[in-house]
XYZ file of C-alpha atoms in Angstrom:
642
model
C 0.000 0.000 0.000
C 1.398 3.403 -0.973
C 2.221 5.860 1.834
C 0.654 9.313 1.568
C 3.756 10.799 3.164
C 5.948 9.237 0.493
C 3.594 10.498 -2.191
C 3.754 13.986 -0.739
C 7.553 13.878 -1.009
C 7.147 12.725 -4.648
C 4.906 15.717 -5.233
C 7.693 18.014 -4.011
C 10.064 16.437 -6.540
C 7.482 16.831 -9.331
C 7.081 20.500 -8.447
C 10.840 21.054 -8.394
C 11.214 19.572 -11.871
C 8.249 21.553 -13.125
C 9.529 24.845 -11.679
C 12.963 24.297 -13.199
C 11.656 25.343 -16.628
C 11.707 28.969 -17.719
C 10.720 31.138 -20.694
C 7.863 33.113 -22.117
C 5.910 29.988 -23.036
C 5.845 28.846 -19.411
C 4.823 32.308 -18.245
C 1.896 32.141 -20.634
C 0.918 28.702 -19.334
C 1.154 29.943 -15.762
C -1.163 32.796 -16.681
C -3.732 30.337 -18.040
C -3.388 28.215 -14.921
C -3.983 31.261 -12.750
C -7.162 32.023 -14.672
C -8.318 28.436 -14.221
C -7.520 28.560 -10.507
C -9.497 31.777 -10.177
C -12.514 30.191 -11.864
C -12.227 27.156 -9.601
C -12.068 29.422 -6.550
C -15.182 31.277 -7.716
C -17.018 27.961 -8.071
C -16.066 27.047 -4.498
C -17.313 30.423 -3.241
C -20.591 29.907 -5.163
C -21.056 26.429 -3.738
C -24.176 26.043 -1.613
C -24.217 23.653 1.315
C -26.556 20.720 0.521
C -29.737 20.308 2.525
C -30.354 17.230 4.681
C -32.641 15.906 1.925
C -29.908 16.349 -0.679
C -27.403 14.593 1.565
C -29.792 11.657 1.969
C -30.175 11.335 -1.819
C -26.398 11.399 -2.231
C -25.888 8.682 0.372
C -28.323 6.394 -1.507
C -26.671 7.054 -4.889
C -25.007 4.192 -6.782
C -22.158 6.571 -7.675
C -21.058 6.717 -4.041
C -21.708 3.064 -3.223
C -19.595 2.039 -6.236
C -16.604 4.308 -5.637
C -16.628 4.102 -1.828
C -16.581 0.302 -1.746
C -13.419 -1.136 -0.186
C -12.168 -4.271 -1.880
C -10.998 -7.115 0.318
C -8.001 -9.236 -0.609
C -10.359 -12.119 -1.418
C -12.328 -9.918 -3.828
C -9.158 -8.736 -5.570
C -7.876 -12.312 -5.932
C -11.203 -13.369 -7.422
C -11.261 -10.489 -9.925
C -7.705 -11.227 -11.036
C -8.706 -14.780 -11.973
C -11.041 -13.316 -14.657
C -13.611 -16.084 -14.296
C -17.246 -15.038 -14.490
C -20.404 -16.938 -13.626
C -23.653 -15.601 -15.069
C -26.338 -16.404 -12.511
C -29.522 -14.746 -13.750
C -31.492 -13.814 -16.877
C -34.136 -11.064 -17.037
C -36.341 -10.146 -20.021
C -36.513 -6.393 -20.470
C -37.676 -4.207 -23.372
C -37.497 -6.945 -26.057
C -34.101 -8.072 -24.780
C -32.839 -10.671 -22.344
C -30.032 -9.590 -20.061
C -27.903 -11.982 -18.050
C -25.463 -11.010 -15.376
C -23.077 -11.979 -12.614
C -23.612 -11.377 -8.915
C -26.957 -10.293 -7.528
C -29.760 -9.471 -9.962
C -30.531 -5.739 -9.789
C -32.875 -5.350 -12.764
C -35.963 -6.182 -10.709
C -35.225 -3.248 -8.383
C -34.669 -0.470 -10.908
C -36.906 1.997 -9.090
C -35.054 1.921 -5.783
C -33.281 5.201 -6.661
C -35.248 8.470 -6.726
C -35.010 10.069 -10.211
C -33.588 6.671 -11.257
C -30.186 7.652 -9.808
C -29.904 10.897 -11.792
C -29.212 14.290 -10.308
C -32.609 16.048 -10.132
C -31.509 18.810 -12.535
C -30.424 16.260 -15.134
C -33.561 14.182 -14.674
C -35.947 17.113 -15.134
C -34.096 18.365 -18.226
C -34.019 14.897 -19.812
C -37.703 14.339 -19.027
C -38.560 17.702 -20.605
C -36.677 16.855 -23.814
C -38.310 13.430 -23.965
C -41.827 14.817 -23.572
C -41.163 17.651 -26.021
C -40.174 15.093 -28.673
C -43.551 13.401 -28.256
C -42.444 10.587 -25.979
C -44.795 9.034 -23.436
C -44.275 6.944 -20.292
C -40.668 7.909 -19.739
C -40.259 5.444 -16.847
C -40.751 2.491 -19.204
C -38.876 3.979 -22.180
C -35.853 2.259 -23.718
C -33.461 5.063 -22.809
C -34.564 5.130 -19.174
C -34.251 1.343 -18.882
C -30.777 1.277 -20.423
C -29.723 4.212 -18.246
C -30.699 2.163 -15.196
C -28.406 -0.640 -16.385
C -25.592 1.887 -16.849
C -26.318 3.362 -13.421
C -25.660 -0.039 -11.827
C -21.984 0.630 -12.629
C -21.560 -2.903 -13.936
C -19.590 -3.670 -17.087
C -22.024 -3.911 -20.016
C -21.850 -5.737 -23.354
C -24.759 -4.888 -25.672
C -24.078 -6.794 -28.890
C -27.380 -6.499 -30.727
C -27.817 -2.721 -30.944
C -29.431 -1.763 -34.231
C -27.292 1.145 -35.488
C -28.681 4.397 -36.849
C -27.398 3.674 -40.359
C -29.282 0.327 -40.541
C -32.741 1.820 -39.967
C -32.223 1.744 -36.216
C -32.212 5.477 -35.507
C -34.719 5.314 -32.635
C -32.991 2.438 -30.830
C -29.505 3.842 -31.412
C -30.543 7.305 -30.204
C -32.172 5.850 -27.080
C -29.007 3.956 -26.158
C -26.845 6.991 -26.896
C -29.030 9.259 -24.735
C -28.740 6.780 -21.862
C -24.952 6.548 -21.825
C -24.590 10.309 -22.330
C -26.827 10.995 -19.326
C -24.896 8.423 -17.312
C -21.635 10.163 -18.258
C -23.000 13.602 -17.338
C -24.334 12.242 -14.070
C -20.949 10.752 -13.203
C -19.069 13.950 -14.084
C -21.414 16.277 -12.194
C -21.500 14.051 -9.113
C -17.708 13.936 -9.131
C -17.538 17.714 -9.368
C -20.146 18.198 -6.632
C -18.182 15.985 -4.270
C -14.950 17.886 -4.927
C -16.633 21.295 -4.532
C -18.341 20.227 -1.319
C -15.001 19.202 0.172
C -13.310 22.359 -1.135
C -15.965 24.469 0.584
C -15.451 22.606 3.868
C -11.674 22.990 3.718
C -11.943 26.687 2.865
C -13.551 27.289 6.262
C -10.780 25.572 8.215
C -7.541 26.994 9.585
C -4.325 25.900 7.891
C -3.040 24.069 10.986
C -6.201 21.955 11.118
C -6.367 21.005 7.418
C -3.572 18.424 7.569
C -5.401 16.395 10.216
C -8.756 16.745 8.474
C -7.334 15.487 5.161
C -6.613 12.125 6.763
C -10.380 11.614 6.864
C -11.455 9.311 4.015
C -14.417 11.597 3.322
C -11.956 13.967 1.615
C -10.550 11.270 -0.708
C -12.513 12.500 -3.725
C -10.322 12.316 -6.813
C -7.993 10.334 -9.012
C -4.555 11.188 -10.340
C -5.952 13.382 -13.136
C -9.272 15.038 -13.956
C -10.675 13.158 -17.011
C -13.222 10.582 -15.836
C -15.080 9.518 -18.999
C -13.573 8.211 -22.243
C -15.818 7.614 -25.278
C -14.303 5.765 -28.248
C -16.048 6.247 -31.613
C -15.056 5.177 -35.147
C -15.696 8.299 -37.255
C -15.775 12.084 -36.815
C -19.359 12.132 -38.105
C -20.393 9.776 -35.289
C -18.480 11.903 -32.765
C -20.283 14.975 -34.101
C -23.600 13.252 -33.473
C -22.638 12.224 -29.921
C -21.126 15.553 -28.809
C -23.990 17.528 -30.334
C -26.438 15.409 -28.359
C -24.267 15.784 -25.262
C -24.669 19.558 -25.507
C -28.438 19.204 -26.007
C -28.791 16.969 -22.939
C -26.787 19.300 -20.694
C -29.204 21.483 -18.650
C -29.238 25.208 -19.623
C -27.734 26.317 -16.288
C -24.540 24.407 -17.152
C -24.198 25.681 -20.734
C -24.775 29.419 -20.761
C -21.754 29.394 -23.032
C -20.365 26.617 -25.273
C -16.797 27.561 -26.120
C -15.361 26.610 -29.537
C -18.742 25.429 -30.851
C -18.153 26.889 -34.325
C -14.745 25.262 -34.573
C -16.265 21.918 -33.589
C -19.021 22.209 -36.198
C -16.429 23.086 -38.812
C -13.999 20.253 -38.011
C -16.450 17.468 -37.170
C -19.443 18.388 -39.313
C -20.222 17.143 -42.816
C -17.249 17.004 -45.139
C -14.333 14.762 -46.062
C -11.147 14.256 -44.094
C -7.867 15.815 -45.168
C -6.149 12.601 -46.179
C -8.879 11.416 -48.521
C -7.423 10.454 -51.884
C -8.770 12.232 -54.946
C -10.163 8.959 -56.248
C -12.139 8.368 -53.036
C -13.540 11.897 -53.135
C -14.632 11.362 -56.721
C -16.237 8.055 -55.787
C -18.301 9.764 -53.098
C -19.803 12.149 -55.626
C -23.579 12.263 -55.640
C -24.014 10.248 -58.810
C -21.997 7.329 -57.467
C -23.345 7.542 -53.943
C -26.839 6.976 -55.296
C -25.755 3.504 -56.434
C -24.647 2.548 -52.916
C -26.957 0.938 -50.319
C -28.768 3.342 -48.003
C -26.830 2.216 -44.917
C -23.547 3.014 -46.684
C -24.755 6.483 -47.605
C -25.931 7.154 -44.047
C -22.723 5.957 -42.363
C -20.233 7.453 -44.812
C -22.242 10.478 -45.915
C -20.534 12.820 -43.418
C -17.035 13.397 -42.111
C -15.206 10.069 -42.422
C -12.075 11.140 -40.575
C -10.998 8.324 -38.236
C -8.161 10.241 -36.558
C -9.525 12.666 -33.955
C -9.484 13.468 -30.252
C -11.264 16.193 -28.305
C -11.372 17.122 -24.621
C -14.595 18.450 -23.057
C -14.646 20.400 -19.806
C -17.727 21.309 -17.770
C -17.585 24.356 -15.523
C -20.390 25.612 -13.330
C -21.947 27.594 -16.181
C -20.281 26.604 -19.454
C -18.955 23.817 -21.661
C -15.482 24.102 -23.104
C -14.731 22.067 -26.240
C -11.100 21.465 -27.217
C -10.014 21.804 -23.605
C -6.583 20.668 -22.495
C -6.840 16.939 -21.838
C -5.630 17.263 -18.253
C -8.278 19.866 -17.407
C -11.093 18.075 -19.273
C -13.790 15.931 -17.696
C -14.454 13.844 -20.790
C -12.383 12.743 -23.773
C -14.033 11.739 -27.059
C -11.624 10.055 -29.450
C -11.193 7.562 -32.235
C -9.025 4.525 -31.414
C -6.494 5.639 -34.028
C -6.346 9.174 -32.628
C -5.677 7.997 -29.082
C -3.233 5.261 -30.094
C -1.237 7.911 -31.963
C -0.921 9.871 -28.704
C 0.190 6.709 -26.896
C 2.816 6.100 -29.580
C 4.120 9.661 -29.288
C 4.417 9.267 -25.512
C 6.534 6.155 -25.999
C 8.846 7.944 -28.455
C 9.282 11.314 -26.744
C 10.161 11.747 -23.069
C 8.464 15.145 -22.826
C 5.078 13.653 -23.750
C 2.765 11.350 -21.815
C -0.796 10.101 -21.678
C -1.276 10.356 -17.926
C -4.744 11.808 -18.580
C -5.806 8.177 -19.124
C -4.841 7.229 -15.577
C -8.143 8.057 -13.869
C -10.805 7.040 -16.396
C -13.755 5.656 -14.429
C -16.264 5.177 -17.276
C -15.170 3.764 -20.644
C -17.699 3.669 -23.500
C -16.982 1.978 -26.844
C -19.856 2.699 -29.212
C -20.256 1.211 -32.705
C -17.657 -1.425 -31.879
C -18.708 -3.313 -35.024
C -17.457 -0.419 -37.182
C -14.221 -0.214 -35.177
C -13.730 -3.923 -35.970
C -13.546 -2.927 -39.634
C -10.790 -0.424 -38.759
C -8.308 -1.991 -36.327
C -9.544 -3.582 -33.118
C -6.008 -3.986 -31.758
C -6.032 -0.205 -31.143
C -8.859 -0.690 -28.635
C -6.873 -3.388 -26.829
C -3.842 -1.072 -26.680
C -5.947 1.752 -25.224
C -7.608 -0.414 -22.563
C -4.240 -1.804 -21.483
C -2.990 1.776 -21.086
C -5.903 2.874 -18.888
C -5.613 3.353 -15.120
C -1.826 3.202 -14.911
C 0.108 5.121 -12.263
C 1.038 8.470 -13.902
C 4.609 9.621 -14.501
C 3.971 13.152 -13.168
C 1.788 14.819 -10.567
C -0.043 17.215 -12.915
C -1.027 19.561 -10.089
C -3.160 17.010 -8.230
C -3.519 17.243 -4.455
C -2.078 13.833 -3.627
C -3.479 13.906 -0.094
C -6.997 13.704 -1.573
C -6.527 10.818 -4.016
C -8.723 7.797 -3.361
C -6.818 4.974 -1.694
C -7.690 2.400 -4.335
C -5.947 4.548 -6.961
C -2.779 4.501 -4.849
C -3.091 0.742 -4.375
C -3.243 0.158 -8.152
C -6.833 -1.108 -8.014
C -8.351 1.447 -10.411
C -9.130 -1.173 -13.142
C -11.485 -2.857 -10.657
C -13.500 0.379 -10.337
C -13.630 1.287 -14.033
C -16.955 0.660 -15.724
C -16.718 -0.461 -19.364
C -19.718 -0.214 -21.714
C -19.316 -1.878 -25.131
C -22.022 -1.403 -27.778
C -22.108 -3.300 -31.057
C -24.530 -4.592 -33.673
C -23.091 -8.112 -33.416
C -20.835 -10.255 -31.271
C -17.262 -11.111 -32.182
C -14.440 -13.114 -30.516
C -12.300 -9.960 -30.222
C -15.087 -8.046 -28.465
C -15.768 -11.041 -26.249
C -12.080 -11.317 -25.398
C -11.862 -7.673 -24.369
C -15.010 -7.935 -22.244
C -13.917 -11.135 -20.509
C -10.246 -10.378 -19.906
C -9.901 -6.585 -19.637
C -13.177 -5.477 -18.035
C -12.710 -6.313 -14.346
C -15.310 -4.166 -12.593
C -15.908 -5.230 -8.989
C -19.659 -4.618 -9.450
C -19.853 -7.472 -11.969
C -21.045 -7.844 -15.564
C -24.252 -7.564 -17.580
C -24.412 -9.112 -21.030
C -27.111 -9.375 -23.658
C -28.579 -12.833 -24.261
C -29.756 -12.351 -27.830
C -31.128 -14.299 -30.748
C -30.181 -13.205 -34.262
C -32.318 -13.348 -37.355
C -30.635 -15.049 -40.271
C -30.132 -13.528 -43.698
C -30.858 -16.464 -46.010
C -34.304 -15.077 -46.910
C -32.539 -11.981 -48.280
C -30.840 -14.085 -50.950
C -33.103 -13.317 -53.903
C -31.429 -15.670 -56.400
C -32.383 -19.310 -56.859
C -28.950 -20.778 -56.321
C -27.336 -23.724 -54.599
C -25.471 -22.797 -51.437
C -23.051 -25.503 -50.338
C -21.551 -25.396 -46.850
C -18.323 -27.420 -46.769
C -17.118 -28.171 -43.271
C -13.451 -28.750 -42.415
C -12.172 -30.043 -39.090
C -10.026 -28.011 -36.694
C -8.885 -29.201 -33.280
C -8.584 -25.767 -31.656
C -9.484 -22.180 -32.453
C -5.772 -21.446 -32.896
C -5.547 -24.181 -35.558
C -8.647 -23.027 -37.457
C -6.834 -20.654 -39.836
C -4.251 -23.282 -40.782
C -6.940 -25.937 -41.173
C -8.990 -23.637 -43.416
C -5.981 -22.876 -45.619
C -5.032 -26.559 -45.779
C -8.574 -27.529 -46.804
C -8.611 -24.831 -49.482
C -5.264 -25.873 -50.986
C -6.059 -29.620 -50.935
C -9.773 -29.762 -51.702
C -10.920 -26.521 -53.293
C -8.044 -25.104 -55.352
C -7.387 -28.291 -57.394
C -10.976 -28.074 -58.706
C -10.448 -24.405 -59.593
C -7.156 -25.196 -61.308
C -8.627 -28.007 -63.395
C -11.719 -26.011 -64.362
C -11.796 -24.019 -67.585
C -14.505 -21.742 -66.190
C -13.552 -18.225 -65.113
C -15.429 -15.701 -63.018
C -14.438 -17.264 -59.699
C -14.600 -14.895 -56.730
C -12.912 -15.707 -53.425
C -14.512 -13.654 -50.646
C -12.209 -13.414 -47.628
C -13.020 -11.804 -44.278
C -9.535 -11.382 -42.784
C -6.722 -9.349 -44.340
C -4.145 -11.855 -43.078
C -6.033 -14.676 -44.821
C -6.189 -12.490 -47.932
C -2.388 -12.138 -47.960
C -1.914 -15.848 -47.356
C -4.201 -16.901 -50.201
C -2.699 -14.274 -52.515
C 0.810 -15.629 -51.891
C -0.393 -19.174 -52.521
C -2.045 -18.242 -55.843
C 1.125 -16.432 -56.856
C 3.211 -19.522 -56.090
C 0.836 -21.615 -58.237
C 1.058 -19.104 -61.102
C -2.727 -18.807 -61.061
C -4.609 -16.191 -63.067
C -5.967 -13.802 -60.424
C -6.602 -10.146 -59.579
C -6.971 -8.352 -56.258
C -9.600 -6.141 -54.689
C -8.516 -5.444 -51.114
C -8.742 -2.537 -48.688
C -5.230 -1.339 -49.553
C -5.477 -1.783 -53.326
C -4.951 1.453 -55.275
C -8.014 2.873 -57.012
C -6.500 2.579 -60.501
C -5.626 -1.087 -59.818
C -9.166 -1.747 -58.575
C -10.711 -0.346 -61.769
C -8.346 -2.402 -63.900
C -9.008 -5.591 -61.873
C -12.780 -5.236 -62.211
C -12.496 -4.886 -65.994
C -10.100 -7.858 -66.293
C -12.370 -10.039 -64.180
C -15.518 -9.124 -66.123
C -13.810 -9.654 -69.494
C -12.421 -13.027 -68.406
C -8.776 -11.955 -68.620
C -8.330 -12.974 -64.986
C -9.842 -16.230 -63.754
C -9.978 -15.485 -60.013
C -10.722 -12.355 -58.006
C -9.809 -11.994 -54.317
C -12.245 -9.673 -52.530
C -11.996 -8.712 -48.843
C -14.786 -7.850 -46.426
C -13.150 -4.548 -45.467
C -12.978 -3.526 -49.138
C -16.694 -4.261 -49.399
C -17.403 -2.364 -46.160
C -15.635 0.805 -47.320
C -16.680 0.736 -50.999
C -19.631 -1.662 -51.505
C -18.574 -2.485 -55.043
C -20.964 -4.273 -57.363
C -18.755 -6.837 -59.056
C -19.875 -8.077 -62.458
C -19.005 -11.437 -63.988
C -19.165 -13.698 -60.907
C -19.970 -17.220 -62.109
C -18.823 -19.115 -59.039
C -18.599 -17.679 -55.528
C -16.377 -19.255 -52.897
C -16.700 -17.746 -49.431
C -13.322 -18.643 -47.963
C -14.322 -17.158 -44.585
C -17.756 -15.872 -43.636
C -18.169 -12.120 -43.166
C -18.291 -10.473 -39.731
C -21.302 -8.419 -40.816
C -24.183 -10.739 -41.602
C -25.810 -8.369 -44.119
C -22.761 -8.755 -46.382
C -23.522 -12.444 -46.918
C -26.704 -11.812 -48.884
C -25.215 -8.756 -50.625
C -22.259 -10.726 -52.014
C -24.324 -13.802 -52.912
C -26.831 -11.615 -54.765
C -24.027 -10.411 -57.064
C -23.732 -13.931 -58.503
C -24.418 -14.323 -62.214
C -23.838 -18.059 -62.018
C -25.614 -20.651 -59.877
C -23.145 -21.880 -57.277
C -21.944 -20.596 -53.911
C -19.592 -22.565 -51.651
C -18.936 -21.667 -48.006
C -15.990 -23.035 -46.026
C -16.494 -23.285 -42.267
C -15.564 -25.144 -39.094
C -17.425 -25.433 -35.798
C -15.286 -22.529 -34.542
C -17.222 -20.324 -36.971
C -20.430 -20.883 -35.028
C -20.772 -17.197 -34.084
C -20.970 -16.359 -37.767
C -22.839 -19.403 -39.105
C -25.235 -20.282 -36.300
C -26.060 -16.821 -34.981
C -25.845 -14.776 -38.160
C -26.461 -16.874 -41.220
C -28.873 -19.741 -40.776
C -31.317 -18.863 -37.989
C -34.645 -17.652 -39.310
C -37.992 -17.291 -37.564
C -36.981 -19.860 -34.903
C -37.850 -22.714 -37.279
C -35.181 -25.339 -37.915
C -34.759 -28.645 -39.685
C -31.989 -31.151 -39.100
C -29.334 -31.861 -41.676
C -26.910 -34.675 -42.203
C -23.167 -34.379 -42.045
C -20.264 -36.506 -43.122
C -18.191 -36.438 -39.960
C -19.208 -37.877 -36.619
C -17.071 -35.195 -34.940
C -19.555 -32.528 -36.010
C -21.473 -32.638 -32.716
C -19.917 -29.547 -31.018
C -21.634 -27.377 -33.622
C -25.458 -27.075 -33.698
C -26.443 -28.798 -36.915
C -29.557 -26.955 -38.060
C -30.385 -24.849 -41.069
C -33.062 -22.302 -41.780
C -36.459 -23.597 -42.780
C -37.274 -21.561 -45.882
C -40.812 -22.935 -46.111
C -42.428 -23.830 -49.460
C -41.097 -20.977 -51.582
C -37.505 -22.051 -51.094
C -35.079 -19.958 -53.096
C -31.934 -21.878 -52.236
C -30.654 -25.284 -51.251
C -28.260 -25.564 -48.352
C -26.373 -28.826 -48.007
C -23.522 -30.119 -45.914
């Protein structure tokens, strides 16, 4: 356990190093710090002592019960084992939630105003009613807010996004986590201001003794408490704009840098867009794209951004210094860049990530199409002991921060349209909240009915002993069983659809070694090469085309000339299955899969209307995978065989 006396001596060293600098730039910074200090002092002077009723509400608040909990050694040992037992399931608003620990969903009304500060509750209720909403207490946003307010880690993996005709559901979920974030920030500030007001009334010789009281342990190492990760600037624009709307008027008499924010995050294209991409997004071409593509990519597609947001007593400051901000909204790439700079340069750091208490990852399914490893890097960087003091009063830092237990108090909320092993891995191994976990228990509707062509769809199963061996087993099956048929065939127009970029590279290298006739359409292929490849493939000059899921996600090409479709690995996004199959001009589609693909096959592809029929299989070792296919009733448009 860290000694507060030792930390105080460290603070003296930090100050000595900090004061060793000189120059006009530092004088200017000091001037800004003085202005900030003056504003903080004014807020303390304006602070009103809470009434007995207010104090009672605070004592019953989940915010305090969560952060004031003292972990025992047994609890810490159990959390470090990362083993979770889901004990209960509750149906709620068309969803089934399952969770660890005690079930809280049946007692959602135990908190007055549902756990919200009264000012926030009244403002949110007014907005809801003004928009025509009724029965706020049973609304989707109120129910999801109550789950957030439990301070448990949350995985919602069936959220219908705004760009897939899910605007109402997406907006409800967004409103809930924004209100939860505001509630957490304002309660944190109220606690600090209350203690500041108490200390201001005491004599200097008494303060040192008073500060040993745990009631004054009200902060972390740095100020930022909420981190929201989003994939695109257009999505961040939507979230921050709504954040401003949901902030009560008394807290936003002035929104600093609003025009700059609208200019940089509003509709437009990012700086590094290639000329070809800009041309492709012209109105004439956009009209040929699906509506979800136009909605998602119709705004600012910049994926490299980061903005700090600070709340004062009467205003909101956008583009605030990260260390003085309450909330950070960033893309994974933007934040990972900052982490990389801190590793390269000694004068830079990311200590503002040390005291994040609420992490929200929204539209995780889109981030999967970017680079999920960035999210893992960010989460691993959170809640580390900082390298500098950054002006924090060390005597008032919560003890569990000093003991290195901050990850056990961080709430993580992950929102996605579908489940994925990477998302599951992050939730199971890096979200260690002492309150426990809540996870959606969801059924997915299959997409086979969206295949409009009358074609044969053949599912060829290969065996793999472990998940780690699945990629090698898939490649081995392709080279031994599938490619020889392609090589011997005189027919062209063969498309290989591949989900993973690493599989794409592997198959490309194999085709090259076999001197096969092929062309490429991947996410990193140059625009001029893409145009040439599409023409070659359609004209029959190239026998095989390799097409990746990420290339389809970012461009949604309509490929002509496909006579035979081979889905080397099923897509992450289930809607892509029917889209790619419907491009067929031939009559055959072959899908390679193992029982380790069950998240994609069982949950996303073949379930439909809860009606199933059994199918036969060649191998007796098939039992670990549920062997059912969709019942397409009498007007069957396809034949699925194994």
